[in-house]
CSV table of C-alpha atoms in Angstrom, one decimal:
chain,number,residue,atom,x,y,z
A,110,MET,CA,79.8,-39.0,-19.1
A,111,LYS,CA,76.3,-40.4,-19.6
A,112,ILE,CA,73.4,-37.9,-19.0
A,113,ASP,CA,70.4,-39.4,-17.0
A,114,HIS,CA,67.5,-38.0,-19.0
A,115,SER,CA,64.9,-39.9,-16.9
A,116,LYS,CA,65.8,-37.8,-13.8
A,117,GLY,CA,65.5,-34.6,-15.8
A,118,LEU,CA,62.1,-35.6,-17.2
A,119,PHE,CA,60.9,-36.6,-13.7
A,120,PHE,CA,62.0,-33.3,-12.2
A,121,SER,CA,60.3,-31.3,-15.0
A,122,ALA,CA,57.0,-33.3,-14.5
A,123,THR,CA,57.1,-32.7,-10.8
A,124,ILE,CA,57.6,-29.0,-11.2
A,125,ALA,CA,54.7,-28.9,-13.7
A,126,VAL,CA,52.4,-30.7,-11.3
A,127,LEU,CA,53.4,-28.4,-8.4
A,128,LEU,CA,52.8,-25.3,-10.6
A,129,LEU,CA,49.4,-26.7,-11.7
A,130,THR,CA,48.4,-27.4,-8.1
A,131,PHE,CA,49.5,-24.0,-7.0
A,132,PHE,CA,47.6,-22.1,-9.7
A,133,SER,CA,44.5,-24.2,-9.1
A,134,ILE,CA,44.5,-23.4,-5.4
A,135,PHE,CA,45.3,-19.7,-6.2
A,136,TYR,CA,42.5,-19.5,-8.7
A,137,ARG,CA,40.1,-21.1,-6.3
A,138,PHE,CA,40.8,-18.8,-3.4
A,139,GLN,CA,41.1,-15.8,-5.7
A,140,ASN,CA,37.5,-16.4,-6.9
A,141,ARG,CA,36.2,-17.6,-3.6
A,142,PRO,CA,33.2,-15.4,-2.5
A,143,THR,CA,33.8,-13.3,0.7
A,144,LEU,CA,31.3,-12.1,3.2
A,145,ALA,CA,31.7,-8.6,2.0
A,146,MET,CA,30.8,-9.7,-1.6
A,147,ALA,CA,27.8,-11.6,-0.2
A,148,GLU,CA,26.6,-8.6,1.8
A,149,LYS,CA,26.9,-6.3,-1.3
A,150,ASP,CA,25.0,-8.7,-3.6
A,151,ALA,CA,22.4,-9.4,-0.9
A,152,LYS,CA,21.7,-5.6,-0.6
A,153,SER,CA,21.4,-5.3,-4.4
A,154,ILE,CA,19.2,-8.4,-4.8
A,155,PHE,CA,16.9,-7.6,-1.9
A,156,SER,CA,16.4,-4.0,-2.8
A,157,GLY,CA,15.8,-4.9,-6.5
A,158,ALA,CA,13.4,-7.7,-5.5
A,159,VAL,CA,11.2,-5.7,-3.1
A,160,SER,CA,10.9,-2.8,-5.6
A,161,ASN,CA,10.3,-5.2,-8.6
A,162,ASN,CA,13.4,-3.7,-10.3
A,163,LEU,CA,15.9,-6.5,-10.0
A,164,SER,CA,18.7,-6.6,-12.6
A,165,GLU,CA,18.5,-9.7,-14.8
A,166,LYS,CA,22.2,-10.4,-14.0
A,167,TYR,CA,21.1,-11.6,-10.6
A,168,LEU,CA,18.3,-13.9,-11.8
A,169,TYR,CA,18.2,-17.4,-13.2
A,170,GLY,CA,15.3,-19.7,-14.1
A,171,GLY,CA,13.1,-17.2,-15.8
A,172,LYS,CA,12.2,-13.5,-16.1
A,173,ALA,CA,10.8,-11.3,-13.4
A,174,THR,CA,7.0,-10.6,-13.5
A,175,SER,CA,6.5,-7.2,-15.2
A,176,LYS,CA,4.8,-4.2,-13.5
A,177,GLU,CA,2.1,-4.4,-16.2
A,178,LEU,CA,1.2,-8.0,-15.3
A,179,TYR,CA,1.1,-7.2,-11.6
A,180,ILE,CA,-1.2,-4.2,-12.3
A,181,LYS,CA,-3.5,-6.5,-14.3
A,182,LYS,CA,-3.7,-9.0,-11.4
A,183,ILE,CA,-4.4,-6.2,-9.0
A,184,LYS,CA,-7.2,-4.9,-11.1
A,185,LYS,CA,-8.7,-8.4,-11.4
A,186,ASN,CA,-8.7,-8.6,-7.6
A,187,LEU,CA,-10.4,-5.2,-7.3
A,188,LEU,CA,-13.2,-6.4,-9.5
A,189,ASN,CA,-13.6,-9.8,-7.7
A,190,GLY,CA,-17.3,-10.2,-6.9
A,191,LEU,CA,-18.1,-6.6,-7.8
A,192,VAL,CA,-20.1,-5.1,-10.7
A,193,LEU,CA,-19.1,-1.5,-11.4
A,194,SER,CA,-20.7,1.0,-13.6
A,195,ASN,CA,-18.6,1.8,-16.7
A,196,SER,CA,-18.8,5.6,-16.1
A,197,LEU,CA,-20.2,8.2,-13.8
A,198,ILE,CA,-20.3,12.0,-13.6
A,199,TYR,CA,-19.2,13.2,-10.2
A,200,LYS,CA,-18.7,16.9,-9.5
A,201,ASN,CA,-19.2,17.7,-13.2
A,202,HIS,CA,-16.4,15.3,-14.2
A,203,GLN,CA,-16.9,12.1,-16.0
A,204,TYR,CA,-15.0,9.2,-14.6
A,205,LYS,CA,-14.4,6.0,-16.5
A,206,LYS,CA,-14.0,2.6,-14.9
A,207,LYS,CA,-10.6,1.8,-16.5
A,208,GLN,CA,-9.2,5.2,-15.4
A,209,VAL,CA,-10.3,4.7,-11.8
A,210,LEU,CA,-9.2,1.1,-11.6
A,211,ASP,CA,-5.8,2.0,-13.1
A,212,LYS,CA,-5.3,4.7,-10.5
A,213,ILE,CA,-6.2,2.5,-7.5
A,214,ALA,CA,-4.1,-0.4,-8.9
A,215,GLU,CA,-1.1,1.9,-9.2
A,216,ARG,CA,-1.4,2.9,-5.6
A,217,ILE,CA,-1.7,-0.7,-4.4
A,218,TYR,CA,1.4,-1.6,-6.6
A,219,ARG,CA,3.3,1.2,-4.9
A,220,LEU,CA,2.2,-0.1,-1.5
A,221,GLU,CA,3.5,-3.5,-2.4
A,222,PHE,CA,6.7,-2.6,-4.2
A,223,LYS,CA,7.7,1.1,-3.7
A,224,ASN,CA,6.7,1.9,-0.1
A,225,ARG,CA,7.3,-1.5,1.5
A,226,GLN,CA,8.9,-1.5,4.9
A,227,VAL,CA,11.7,-4.1,4.9
A,228,LYS,CA,15.2,-4.5,6.4
A,229,ILE,CA,18.0,-7.1,6.0
A,230,GLU,CA,19.0,-8.4,9.5
A,231,SER,CA,21.9,-10.7,8.7
A,232,VAL,CA,23.9,-12.3,5.8
A,233,SER,CA,25.5,-15.7,6.5
A,234,LEU,CA,27.9,-17.8,4.4
A,235,ASN,CA,26.7,-21.4,4.5
A,236,ASN,CA,29.5,-22.8,2.3
A,237,PHE,CA,31.4,-22.1,-0.9
A,238,HIS,CA,28.2,-21.8,-3.0
A,239,THR,CA,25.3,-20.6,-0.9
A,240,VAL,CA,24.4,-17.7,1.4
A,241,THR,CA,21.3,-17.2,3.7
A,242,VAL,CA,19.9,-13.8,4.0
A,243,ASP,CA,17.6,-13.1,7.0
A,244,TYR,CA,15.3,-10.1,6.8
A,245,LYS,CA,12.2,-8.7,8.3
A,246,VAL,CA,9.2,-7.2,6.5
A,247,ARG,CA,6.0,-5.4,7.4
A,248,GLN,CA,2.9,-7.4,6.7
A,249,ILE,CA,0.4,-6.2,4.2
A,250,ILE,CA,-3.1,-7.7,4.6
A,251,LEU,CA,-4.8,-6.5,1.4
A,252,SER,CA,-8.3,-7.3,2.6
A,253,LYS,CA,-7.8,-5.1,5.6
A,254,VAL,CA,-6.4,-2.3,3.5
A,255,LEU,CA,-9.4,-2.4,1.1
A,256,ASP,CA,-11.8,-2.7,4.0
A,257,LYS,CA,-10.3,0.4,5.7
A,258,LEU,CA,-10.4,2.3,2.4
A,259,SER,CA,-14.0,1.3,1.8
A,260,ALA,CA,-15.0,2.2,5.4
A,261,SER,CA,-13.4,5.6,5.1
A,262,SER,CA,-15.1,6.3,1.8
A,263,GLU,CA,-18.5,5.4,3.4
A,264,LYS,CA,-18.2,8.5,5.5
A,265,ASP,CA,-18.2,10.7,2.3
A,266,LEU,CA,-20.5,8.6,0.3
A,267,ALA,CA,-23.8,10.1,1.2
A,268,ALA,CA,-22.6,13.6,0.4
A,269,ALA,CA,-20.9,12.4,-2.8
A,270,GLU,CA,-24.1,10.8,-4.1
A,271,LYS,CA,-25.7,14.3,-4.1
A,272,GLN,CA,-22.9,15.5,-6.4
A,273,THR,CA,-23.5,13.0,-9.2
A,274,SER,CA,-25.5,13.5,-12.4
A,275,ILE,CA,-28.0,10.8,-11.3
A,276,SER,CA,-30.4,11.4,-8.5
A,277,ASP,CA,-31.0,7.7,-7.7
A,278,LEU,CA,-27.9,5.6,-8.0
A,279,ASN,CA,-28.1,1.8,-8.5
A,280,GLN,CA,-25.7,-0.6,-6.7
A,281,SER,CA,-23.1,-0.7,-9.5
A,282,GLN,CA,-23.0,3.1,-9.6
A,283,ILE,CA,-22.7,3.3,-5.8
A,284,ALA,CA,-19.8,0.8,-5.9
A,285,PHE,CA,-18.1,2.7,-8.6
A,286,LEU,CA,-18.6,6.0,-6.7
A,287,GLN,CA,-16.8,4.5,-3.7
A,288,TYR,CA,-13.9,3.6,-6.0
A,289,ILE,CA,-13.9,7.1,-7.4
A,290,LEU,CA,-13.7,8.5,-3.8
A,291,ILE,CA,-10.9,6.0,-3.0
A,292,SER,CA,-8.9,7.0,-6.1
A,293,ILE,CA,-9.3,10.7,-5.2
A,294,HIS,CA,-8.7,10.5,-1.4
A,295,TRP,CA,-6.3,7.6,-1.2
A,296,ASP,CA,-3.8,9.5,1.0
A,297,LYS,CA,-6.4,10.7,3.4
A,298,TYR,CA,-8.1,7.3,3.7
A,299,PHE,CA,-4.9,5.2,3.9
A,300,SER,CA,-3.5,7.4,6.6
A,301,GLU,CA,-6.2,5.9,8.9
A,302,TYR,CA,-5.0,2.4,8.2
A,303,ASN,CA,-3.0,0.8,11.0
A,304,ALA,CA,0.0,-1.1,9.6
A,305,ALA,CA,0.3,-4.8,10.5
A,306,SER,CA,3.1,-6.3,12.5
A,307,TRP,CA,6.6,-7.1,11.4
A,308,SER,CA,7.5,-10.7,10.3
A,309,LYS,CA,10.8,-12.4,9.8
A,310,SER,CA,11.8,-14.5,6.8
A,311,SER,CA,14.9,-15.5,4.8
A,312,PHE,CA,16.1,-16.5,1.3
A,313,GLN,CA,19.1,-18.1,-0.3
A,314,MET,CA,21.6,-16.9,-2.9
A,315,ILE,CA,23.8,-19.1,-5.0
A,316,PHE,CA,27.3,-18.1,-6.1
A,317,ASP,CA,28.1,-18.3,-9.8
A,318,PRO,CA,31.9,-18.6,-10.3
A,319,LYS,CA,31.7,-17.6,-13.9
A,320,LYS,CA,29.8,-14.4,-13.3
A,321,LYS,CA,31.6,-13.9,-10.0
A,322,HIS,CA,28.5,-12.8,-8.1
A,323,TYR,CA,25.4,-14.3,-6.4
A,324,LEU,CA,22.1,-15.2,-8.0
A,325,ILE,CA,18.6,-16.0,-7.0
A,326,SER,CA,16.0,-18.1,-8.8
A,327,LYS,CA,12.7,-16.8,-10.1
A,328,LYS,CA,10.9,-18.8,-7.5
A,329,THR,CA,13.0,-17.1,-4.8
A,330,LEU,CA,12.3,-13.7,-6.3
A,331,GLN,CA,8.5,-14.4,-6.2
A,332,SER,CA,8.8,-15.6,-2.6
A,333,ILE,CA,10.5,-12.4,-1.6
A,334,GLN,CA,8.0,-10.2,-3.4
A,335,THR,CA,4.9,-12.0,-1.9
A,336,SER,CA,6.5,-12.4,1.5
A,337,GLU,CA,3.8,-11.5,4.1
A,338,ILE,CA,1.5,-10.0,1.6
A,339,LYS,CA,-1.9,-11.6,2.4
A,340,ASN,CA,-5.3,-11.4,0.9
A,341,GLY,CA,-6.9,-12.0,4.2
A,342,GLU,CA,-6.4,-13.3,7.7
């Protein structure tokens, strides 16, 4: 009896193709992102972004801006158009410009990244690779914050001038004294600030099949972090 080897080879090849197709489909669906996965990653990414504490595993396209660099930028803005005295004795304590600016910059940093009022509203699967996250955020208008702090410090300024080591303060010393008062009484002054309204925004996440979780770009991170933070209106 003659054995038909061609039929056996054809059958084996067919089985191999079917198995390959099956495992390809199985692998694809096994690694396909779910809404639950997207919601979990969105929560981790969003909370990390708005607190400037995002894990590097969720980021591509560059590193996040460090706290030190943000503090440096804030201090630069605080000095914009102002000439401050390098030091001043107030209530028998000597205050240095760097010390006072560091303290105010730290409070502004916390306002932007630690005490920000934010909330995720929805997470939507667009397709296999991308997700849209809708959120709302409370506006921060920095010029209004600083204007309110300055206006509040004005109420204490006349009395404070009498408690310095210099009887007749020049303009740079008066400006520095105001910053000293703001650094000391931030909580009191800021409590008088009326927060701005809520705004809505969104960002996109991209799924990485190798890492099996979602990522955002550095540009997206910066967009989230500066969302509705304005220097003025």
